[in-house]
Short mmCIF file of C-alpha atoms and ligand atoms in Angstrom, two decimals:
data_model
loop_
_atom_site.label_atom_id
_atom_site.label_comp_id
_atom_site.label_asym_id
_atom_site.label_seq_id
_atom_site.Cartn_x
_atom_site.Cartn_y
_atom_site.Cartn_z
CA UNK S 6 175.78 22.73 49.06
CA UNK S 7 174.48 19.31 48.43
CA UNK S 8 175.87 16.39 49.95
CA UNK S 9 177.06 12.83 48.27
CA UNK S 10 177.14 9.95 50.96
CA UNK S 11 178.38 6.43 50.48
CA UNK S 12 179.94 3.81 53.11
CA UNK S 13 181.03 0.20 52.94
CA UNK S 14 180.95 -1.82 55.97
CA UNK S 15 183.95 -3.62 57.35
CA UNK S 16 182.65 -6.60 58.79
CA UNK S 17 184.89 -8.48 56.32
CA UNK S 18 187.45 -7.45 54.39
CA UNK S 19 185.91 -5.80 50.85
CA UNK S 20 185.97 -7.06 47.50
CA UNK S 21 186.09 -5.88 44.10
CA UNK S 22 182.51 -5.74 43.86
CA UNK S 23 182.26 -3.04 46.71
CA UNK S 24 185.37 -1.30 44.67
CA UNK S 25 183.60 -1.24 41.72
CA UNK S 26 180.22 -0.48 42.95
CA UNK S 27 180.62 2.00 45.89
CA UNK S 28 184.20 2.89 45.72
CA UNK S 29 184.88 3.96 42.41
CA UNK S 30 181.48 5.82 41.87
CA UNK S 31 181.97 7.92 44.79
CA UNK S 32 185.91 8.91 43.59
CA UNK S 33 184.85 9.79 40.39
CA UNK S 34 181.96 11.87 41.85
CA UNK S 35 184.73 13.62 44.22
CA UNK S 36 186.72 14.64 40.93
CA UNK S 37 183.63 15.86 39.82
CA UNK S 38 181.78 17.57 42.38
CA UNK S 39 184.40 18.46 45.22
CA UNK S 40 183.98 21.88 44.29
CA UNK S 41 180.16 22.26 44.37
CA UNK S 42 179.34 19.04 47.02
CA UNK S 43 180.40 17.45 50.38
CA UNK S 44 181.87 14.52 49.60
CA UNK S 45 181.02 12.11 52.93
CA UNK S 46 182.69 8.37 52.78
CA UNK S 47 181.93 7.09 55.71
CA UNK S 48 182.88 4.03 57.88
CA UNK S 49 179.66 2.17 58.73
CA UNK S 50 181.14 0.20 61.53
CA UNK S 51 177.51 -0.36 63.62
CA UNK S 52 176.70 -1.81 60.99
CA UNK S 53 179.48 -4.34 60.90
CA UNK S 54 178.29 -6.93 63.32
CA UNK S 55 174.64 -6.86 62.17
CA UNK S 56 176.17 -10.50 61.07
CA UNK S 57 178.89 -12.53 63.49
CA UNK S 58 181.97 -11.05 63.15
CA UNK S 59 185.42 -11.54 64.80
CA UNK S 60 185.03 -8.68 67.06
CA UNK S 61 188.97 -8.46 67.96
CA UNK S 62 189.38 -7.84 64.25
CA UNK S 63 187.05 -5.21 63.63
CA UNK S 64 189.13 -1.91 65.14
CA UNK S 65 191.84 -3.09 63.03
CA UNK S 66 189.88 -3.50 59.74
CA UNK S 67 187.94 0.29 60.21
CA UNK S 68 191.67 1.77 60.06
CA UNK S 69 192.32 -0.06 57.21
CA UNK S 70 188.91 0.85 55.88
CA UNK S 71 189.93 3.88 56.36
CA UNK S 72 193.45 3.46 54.20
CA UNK S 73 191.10 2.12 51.21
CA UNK S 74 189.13 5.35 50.86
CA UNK S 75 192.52 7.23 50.70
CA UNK S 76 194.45 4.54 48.47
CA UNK S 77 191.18 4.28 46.11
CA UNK S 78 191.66 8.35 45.31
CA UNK S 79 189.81 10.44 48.18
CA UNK S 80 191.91 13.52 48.12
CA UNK S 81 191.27 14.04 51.90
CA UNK S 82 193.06 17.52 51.68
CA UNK S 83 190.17 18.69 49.87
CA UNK S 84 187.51 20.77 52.73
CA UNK S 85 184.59 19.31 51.16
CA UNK S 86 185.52 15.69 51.27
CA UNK S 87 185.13 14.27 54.77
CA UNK S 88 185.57 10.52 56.28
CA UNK S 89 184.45 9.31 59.76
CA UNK S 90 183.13 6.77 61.48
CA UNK S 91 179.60 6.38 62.13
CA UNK S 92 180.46 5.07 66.08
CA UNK S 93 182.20 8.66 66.61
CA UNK S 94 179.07 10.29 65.42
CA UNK S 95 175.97 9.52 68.25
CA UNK S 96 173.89 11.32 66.42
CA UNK S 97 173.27 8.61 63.99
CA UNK S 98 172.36 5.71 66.37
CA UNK S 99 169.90 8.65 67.91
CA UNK S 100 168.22 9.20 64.60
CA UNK S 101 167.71 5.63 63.89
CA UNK S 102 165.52 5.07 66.94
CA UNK S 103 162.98 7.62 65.88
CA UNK S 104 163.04 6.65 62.65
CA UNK S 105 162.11 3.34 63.68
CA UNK S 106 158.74 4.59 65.35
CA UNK S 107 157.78 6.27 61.88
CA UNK S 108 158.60 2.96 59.85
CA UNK S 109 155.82 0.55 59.48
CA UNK S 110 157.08 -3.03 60.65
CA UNK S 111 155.32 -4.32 57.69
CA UNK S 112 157.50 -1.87 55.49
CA UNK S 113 160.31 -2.87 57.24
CA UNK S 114 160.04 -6.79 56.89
CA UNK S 115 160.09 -6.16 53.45
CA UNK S 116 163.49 -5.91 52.94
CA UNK S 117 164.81 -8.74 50.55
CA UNK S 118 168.40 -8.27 52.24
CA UNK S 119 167.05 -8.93 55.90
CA UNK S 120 165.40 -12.41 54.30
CA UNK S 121 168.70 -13.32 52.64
CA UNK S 122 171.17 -12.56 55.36
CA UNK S 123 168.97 -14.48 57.42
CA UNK S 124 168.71 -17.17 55.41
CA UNK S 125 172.42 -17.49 55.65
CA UNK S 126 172.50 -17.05 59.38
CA UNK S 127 169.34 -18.36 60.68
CA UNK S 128 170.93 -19.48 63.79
CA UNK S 129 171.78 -15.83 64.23
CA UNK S 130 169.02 -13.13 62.91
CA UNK S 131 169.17 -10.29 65.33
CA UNK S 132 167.08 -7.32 65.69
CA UNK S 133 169.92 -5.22 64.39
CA UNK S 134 170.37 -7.02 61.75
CA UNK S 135 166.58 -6.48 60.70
CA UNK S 136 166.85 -2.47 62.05
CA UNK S 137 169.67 -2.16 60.00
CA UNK S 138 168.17 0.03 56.86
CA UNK S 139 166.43 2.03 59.46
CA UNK S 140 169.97 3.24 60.77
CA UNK S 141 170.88 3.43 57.24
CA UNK S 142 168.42 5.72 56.46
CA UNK S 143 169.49 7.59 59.49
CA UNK S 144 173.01 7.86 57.99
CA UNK S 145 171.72 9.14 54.62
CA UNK S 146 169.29 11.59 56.58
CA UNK S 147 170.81 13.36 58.80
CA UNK S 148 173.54 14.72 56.15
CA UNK S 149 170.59 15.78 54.01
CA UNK S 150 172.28 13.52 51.14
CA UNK S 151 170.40 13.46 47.89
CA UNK S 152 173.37 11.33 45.91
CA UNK S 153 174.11 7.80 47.02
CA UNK S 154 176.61 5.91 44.74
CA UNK S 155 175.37 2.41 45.83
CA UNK S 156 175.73 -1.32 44.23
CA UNK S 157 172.07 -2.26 42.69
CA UNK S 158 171.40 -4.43 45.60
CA UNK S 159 170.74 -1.39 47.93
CA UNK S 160 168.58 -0.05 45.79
CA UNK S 161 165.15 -1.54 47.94
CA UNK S 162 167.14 0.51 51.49
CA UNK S 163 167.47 3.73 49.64
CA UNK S 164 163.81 3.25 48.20
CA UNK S 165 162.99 2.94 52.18
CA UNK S 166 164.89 5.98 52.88
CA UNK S 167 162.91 7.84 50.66
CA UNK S 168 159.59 6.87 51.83
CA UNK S 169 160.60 7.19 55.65
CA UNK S 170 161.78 10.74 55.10
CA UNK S 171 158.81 11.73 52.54
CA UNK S 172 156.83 10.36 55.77
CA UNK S 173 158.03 12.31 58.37
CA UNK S 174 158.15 15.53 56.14
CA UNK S 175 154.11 14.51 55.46
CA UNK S 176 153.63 13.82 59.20
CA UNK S 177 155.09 17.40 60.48
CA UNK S 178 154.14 19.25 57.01
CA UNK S 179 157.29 20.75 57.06
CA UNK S 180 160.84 19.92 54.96
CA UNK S 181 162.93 18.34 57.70
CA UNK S 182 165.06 15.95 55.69
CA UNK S 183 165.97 16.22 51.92
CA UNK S 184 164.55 13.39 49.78
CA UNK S 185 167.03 11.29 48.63
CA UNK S 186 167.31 11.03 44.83
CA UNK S 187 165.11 8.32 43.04
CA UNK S 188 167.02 5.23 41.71
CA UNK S 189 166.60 6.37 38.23
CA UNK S 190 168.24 9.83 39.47
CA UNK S 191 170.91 8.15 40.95
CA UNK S 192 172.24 5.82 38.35
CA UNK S 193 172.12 8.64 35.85
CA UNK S 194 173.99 11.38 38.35
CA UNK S 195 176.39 8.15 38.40
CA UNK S 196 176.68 8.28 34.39
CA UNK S 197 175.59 4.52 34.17
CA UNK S 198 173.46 3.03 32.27
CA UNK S 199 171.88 0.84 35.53
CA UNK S 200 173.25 -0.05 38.70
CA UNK S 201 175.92 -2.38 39.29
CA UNK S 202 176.31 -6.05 39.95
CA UNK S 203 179.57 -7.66 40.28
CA UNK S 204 178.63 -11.46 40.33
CA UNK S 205 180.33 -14.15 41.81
CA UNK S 206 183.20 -15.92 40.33
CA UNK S 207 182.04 -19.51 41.34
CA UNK S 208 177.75 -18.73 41.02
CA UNK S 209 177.98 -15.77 38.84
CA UNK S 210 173.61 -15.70 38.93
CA UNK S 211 174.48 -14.21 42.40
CA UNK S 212 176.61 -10.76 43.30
CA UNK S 213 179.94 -11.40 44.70
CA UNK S 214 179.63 -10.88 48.50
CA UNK S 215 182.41 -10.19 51.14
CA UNK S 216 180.81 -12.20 53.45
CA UNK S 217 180.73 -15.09 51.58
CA UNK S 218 182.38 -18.38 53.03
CA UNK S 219 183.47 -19.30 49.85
CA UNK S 220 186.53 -17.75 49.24
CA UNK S 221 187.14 -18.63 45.68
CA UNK S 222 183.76 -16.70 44.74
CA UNK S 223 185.40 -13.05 45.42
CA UNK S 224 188.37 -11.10 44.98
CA UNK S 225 189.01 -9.21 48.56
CA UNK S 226 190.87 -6.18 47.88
CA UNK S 227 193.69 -7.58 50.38
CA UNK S 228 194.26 -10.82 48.04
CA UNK S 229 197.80 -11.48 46.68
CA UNK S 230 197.55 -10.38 43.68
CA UNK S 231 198.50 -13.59 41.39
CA UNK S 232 196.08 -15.30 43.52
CA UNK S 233 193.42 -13.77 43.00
CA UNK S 234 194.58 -13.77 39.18
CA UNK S 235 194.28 -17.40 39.39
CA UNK S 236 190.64 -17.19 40.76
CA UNK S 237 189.54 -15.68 37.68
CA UNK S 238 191.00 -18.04 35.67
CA UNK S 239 189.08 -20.67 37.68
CA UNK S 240 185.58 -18.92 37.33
CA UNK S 241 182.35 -20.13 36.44
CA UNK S 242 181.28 -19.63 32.84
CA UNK S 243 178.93 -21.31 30.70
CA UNK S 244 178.78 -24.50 27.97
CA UNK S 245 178.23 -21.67 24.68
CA UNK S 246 181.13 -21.38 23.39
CA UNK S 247 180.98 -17.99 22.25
CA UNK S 248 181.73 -15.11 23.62
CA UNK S 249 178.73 -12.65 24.03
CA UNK S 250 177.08 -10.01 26.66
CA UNK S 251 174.35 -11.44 28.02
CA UNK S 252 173.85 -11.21 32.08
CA UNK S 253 171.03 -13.88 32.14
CA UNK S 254 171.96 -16.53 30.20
CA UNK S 255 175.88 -16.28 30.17
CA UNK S 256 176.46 -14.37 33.79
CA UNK S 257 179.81 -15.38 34.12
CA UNK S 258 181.24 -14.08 31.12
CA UNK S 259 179.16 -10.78 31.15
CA UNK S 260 180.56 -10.56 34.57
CA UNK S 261 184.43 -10.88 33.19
CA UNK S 262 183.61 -8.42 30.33
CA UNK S 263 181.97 -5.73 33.30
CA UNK S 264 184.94 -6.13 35.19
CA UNK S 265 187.30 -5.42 32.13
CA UNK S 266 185.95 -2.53 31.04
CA UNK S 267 185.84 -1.50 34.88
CA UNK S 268 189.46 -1.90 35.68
CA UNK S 269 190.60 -0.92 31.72
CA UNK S 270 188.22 2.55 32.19
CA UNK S 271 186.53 1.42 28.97
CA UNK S 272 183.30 1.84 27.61
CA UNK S 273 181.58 -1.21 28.61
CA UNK S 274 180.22 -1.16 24.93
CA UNK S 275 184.04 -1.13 23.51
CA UNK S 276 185.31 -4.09 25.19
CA UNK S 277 181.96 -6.05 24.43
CA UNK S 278 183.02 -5.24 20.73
CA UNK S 279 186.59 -6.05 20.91
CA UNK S 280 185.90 -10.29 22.25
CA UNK S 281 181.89 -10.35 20.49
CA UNK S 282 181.98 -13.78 18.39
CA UNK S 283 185.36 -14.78 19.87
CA UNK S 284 185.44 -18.38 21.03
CA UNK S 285 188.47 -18.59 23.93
CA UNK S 286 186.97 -18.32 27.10
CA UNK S 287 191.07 -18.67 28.49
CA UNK S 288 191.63 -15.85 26.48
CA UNK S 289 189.51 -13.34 27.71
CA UNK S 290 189.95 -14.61 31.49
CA UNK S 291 193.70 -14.04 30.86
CA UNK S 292 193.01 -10.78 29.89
CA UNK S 293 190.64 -9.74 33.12
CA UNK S 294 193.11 -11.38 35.18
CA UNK S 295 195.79 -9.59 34.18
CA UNK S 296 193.73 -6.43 34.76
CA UNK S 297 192.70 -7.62 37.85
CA UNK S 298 196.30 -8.87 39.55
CA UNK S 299 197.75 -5.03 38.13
CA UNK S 300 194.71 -3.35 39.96
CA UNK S 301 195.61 -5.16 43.12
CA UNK S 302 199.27 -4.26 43.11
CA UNK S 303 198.81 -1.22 42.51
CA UNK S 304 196.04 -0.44 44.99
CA UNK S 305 197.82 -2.31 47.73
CA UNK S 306 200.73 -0.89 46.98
CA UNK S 307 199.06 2.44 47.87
CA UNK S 308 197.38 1.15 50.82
CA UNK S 309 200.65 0.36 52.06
CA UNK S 310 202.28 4.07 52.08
CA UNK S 311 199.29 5.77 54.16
CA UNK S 312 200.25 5.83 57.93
CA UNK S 313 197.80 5.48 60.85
CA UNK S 314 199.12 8.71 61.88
CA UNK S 315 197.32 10.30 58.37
CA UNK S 316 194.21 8.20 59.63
CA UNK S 317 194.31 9.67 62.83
CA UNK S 318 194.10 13.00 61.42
CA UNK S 319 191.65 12.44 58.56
CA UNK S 320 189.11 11.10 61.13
CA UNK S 321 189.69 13.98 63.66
CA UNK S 322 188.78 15.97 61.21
CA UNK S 323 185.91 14.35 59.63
CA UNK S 324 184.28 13.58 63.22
CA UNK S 325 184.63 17.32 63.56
CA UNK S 326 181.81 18.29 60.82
CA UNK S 327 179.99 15.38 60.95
CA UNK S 328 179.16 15.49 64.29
CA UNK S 329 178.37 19.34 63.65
CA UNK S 330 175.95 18.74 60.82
CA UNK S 331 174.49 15.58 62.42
CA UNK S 332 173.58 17.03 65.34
CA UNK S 333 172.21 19.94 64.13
CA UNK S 334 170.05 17.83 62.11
CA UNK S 335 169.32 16.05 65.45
CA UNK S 336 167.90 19.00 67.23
CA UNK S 337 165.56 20.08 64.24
CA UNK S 338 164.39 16.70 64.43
CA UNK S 339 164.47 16.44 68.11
CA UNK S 340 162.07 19.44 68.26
CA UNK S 341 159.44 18.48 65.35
CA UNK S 342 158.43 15.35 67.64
CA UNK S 343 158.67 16.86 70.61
CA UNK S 344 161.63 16.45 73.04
CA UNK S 345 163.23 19.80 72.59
CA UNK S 346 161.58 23.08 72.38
N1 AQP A 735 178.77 -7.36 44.04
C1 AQP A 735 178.60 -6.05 44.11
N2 AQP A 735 178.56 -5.31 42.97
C2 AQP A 735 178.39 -3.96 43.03
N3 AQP A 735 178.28 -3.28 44.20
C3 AQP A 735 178.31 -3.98 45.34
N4 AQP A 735 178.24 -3.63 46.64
C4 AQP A 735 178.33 -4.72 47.42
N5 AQP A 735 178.49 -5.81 46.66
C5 AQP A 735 178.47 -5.39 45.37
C6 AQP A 735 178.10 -2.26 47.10
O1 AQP A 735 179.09 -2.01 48.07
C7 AQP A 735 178.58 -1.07 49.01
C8 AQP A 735 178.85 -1.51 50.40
O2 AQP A 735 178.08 -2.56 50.77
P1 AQP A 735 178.05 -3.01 52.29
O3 AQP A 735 179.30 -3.58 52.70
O4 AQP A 735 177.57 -1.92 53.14
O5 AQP A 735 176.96 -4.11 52.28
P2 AQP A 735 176.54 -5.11 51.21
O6 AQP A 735 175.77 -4.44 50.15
O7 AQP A 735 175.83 -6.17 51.95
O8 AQP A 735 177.92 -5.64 50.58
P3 AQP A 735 178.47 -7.11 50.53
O9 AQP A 735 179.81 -7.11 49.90
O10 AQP A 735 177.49 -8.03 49.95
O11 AQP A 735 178.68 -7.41 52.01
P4 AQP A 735 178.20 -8.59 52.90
O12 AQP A 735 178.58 -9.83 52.19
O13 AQP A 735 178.94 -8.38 54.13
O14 AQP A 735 176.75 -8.42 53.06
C9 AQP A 735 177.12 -0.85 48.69
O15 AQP A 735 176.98 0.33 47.94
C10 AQP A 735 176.79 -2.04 47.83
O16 AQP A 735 175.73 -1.78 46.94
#
């Protein structure tokens, strides 16, 4: 069976932009492909203080992390569909390090993320923090996942996933991982047109981030709802006047009419064609925040009826085959370089 893998990290709480470009591609893969795929949605949590976090926090937000798989549609009494942690899973720390030796640093110091993130914390770039699409890879890897609903910006980590395990295959001439889909493949096994990139509300020429400082810039999937209603009436748009689709030169209002038809389940082409020529900017932000403040009630209110008991026993279960399949995986790979016979 093949395997569909996503994960969003928990170093802060997530925002609509992981909901709409991880989340909700992965549920509506689940309703599609329970029957013929695993379905793994996993917590990422070593990779949650690859940037400073408040470490007393963290336990508490993986639970919760945990409730927002559930709440966002995950019907975790389905065999195929599994959640864990990554932390309750060795297997993929182990994996990472020899990935590591087969990655070229060069390759590695490529990554546009590791630059960014840096830039943002140049007091505190770590080695993890540059390692961290090796363990990535690692996570992807050692489930043999060829599907990875992603947000665009991971696109350049699951292009270095690809090339590590095309490597290693190469290196022992043998087909030890499964290549991971292509970024064309991967949009189009997502039914989209091109991957995803909620902006933010206050610079919409960048994605909206959860770790951003300003919180006026995101919708966090914990905001009160007529709160974060108000934020979208507050964002960024443009001097134009006119209502149109047009990510480079009017970001913030393409962003508003992507995040309709997101929330509305419309054709992204319908709800362009409903406000095209229309001159109220208010209007249409009324509109997308009244989406947005009933998405949040209703999602929170759903959040708010799953126990830590049900957590409890969706990751005992999920820990169960993952560690199975990841160690197995471990072993085979253990053996092709030499530490196990
Ligand atoms: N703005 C976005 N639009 C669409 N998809 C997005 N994703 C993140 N932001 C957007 C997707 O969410 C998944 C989880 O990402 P992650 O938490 O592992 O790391 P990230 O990509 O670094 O996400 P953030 O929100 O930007 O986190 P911070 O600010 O902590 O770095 C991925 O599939 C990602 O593509």
């Amino acid at each position: 069976m093949q395997t569909i893998l996503t994960g969003v990290r928990v170093n802060e709480e997530p925002t609509l932009g992981n909901f709409l470009g991880a989340y909700t591609p992965m549920i509506n893969l689940a309703h599609e492909h329970a029957n013929d795929s695993n379905i793994n949605m996993f917590i990422p949590d070593l990779h949650s203080f690859t940037t400073p976090i408040d470490h007393s926090k963290l336990y508490d937000q993986i639970i919760k992390g945990v409730k927002y798989y559930i709440a966002a549609g995950l019907d975790v009494e389905s065999p195929n569909i599994h959640i864990y942690r990554q932390s309750h899973v060795p297997a993929h720390a182990e994996l990472a390090w020899i990935l590591d030796c087969f990655t070229p640093y060069g390759e590695a110091s490529r990554m546009t993320q590791f630059k960014e993130k840096g830039a943002e914390h140049p007091d505190a770039v770590t080695v993890g923090l540059f390692n961290y699409p090796i363990l990535m890879a690692a996570d992807i890897l050692l489930y043999d996942a060829k599907y990875i609903p992603l947000g665009e910006d991971q696109f350049q980590h699951l292009e270095l996933t690809r090339n590590i395990a095309i490597r290693m295959n190469n290196k022992f001439d043998a087909p030890i991982f499964t290549i991971p889909a292509s970024e064309a493949e991967q949009v189009k096994f997502m039914h989209l047109e091109k991957g995803l990139r909620i902006r933010s509300l206050t610079e919409p020429q960048k994605k909206m981030s959860k770790s951003s400082e300003n919180e006026r810039s995101k919708i966090s999937l914990s905001d009160e709802p007529k709160h974060a209603a108000k934020k979208i009436m507050s964002a960024t748009t443009d001097s134009e006047g006119v209502i149109r689709f047009d990510m480079v030169n009017q970001p913030g209002i393409s962003n508003l009419l992507q995040i309709e038809s997101l929330l509305s389940h419309r054709e992204l082409q319908d709800v362009i064609s409903d406000w095209a020529g229309q001159t109220s900017y208010g209007d249409l932000k009324r509109k997308v925040a009244e989406s947005v403040e009933h998405f949040l009630a209703d999602f929170q209110e759903k959040v708010s009826k799953i126990s830590d008991k049900q957590v409890e026993q969706v990751l005992t279960k999920g820990e169960l085959y993952a560690n199975e399949v990841a160690n197995q995986k471990l072993y085979e790979v253990q053996r092709y370089v030499g530490v196990r016979k």
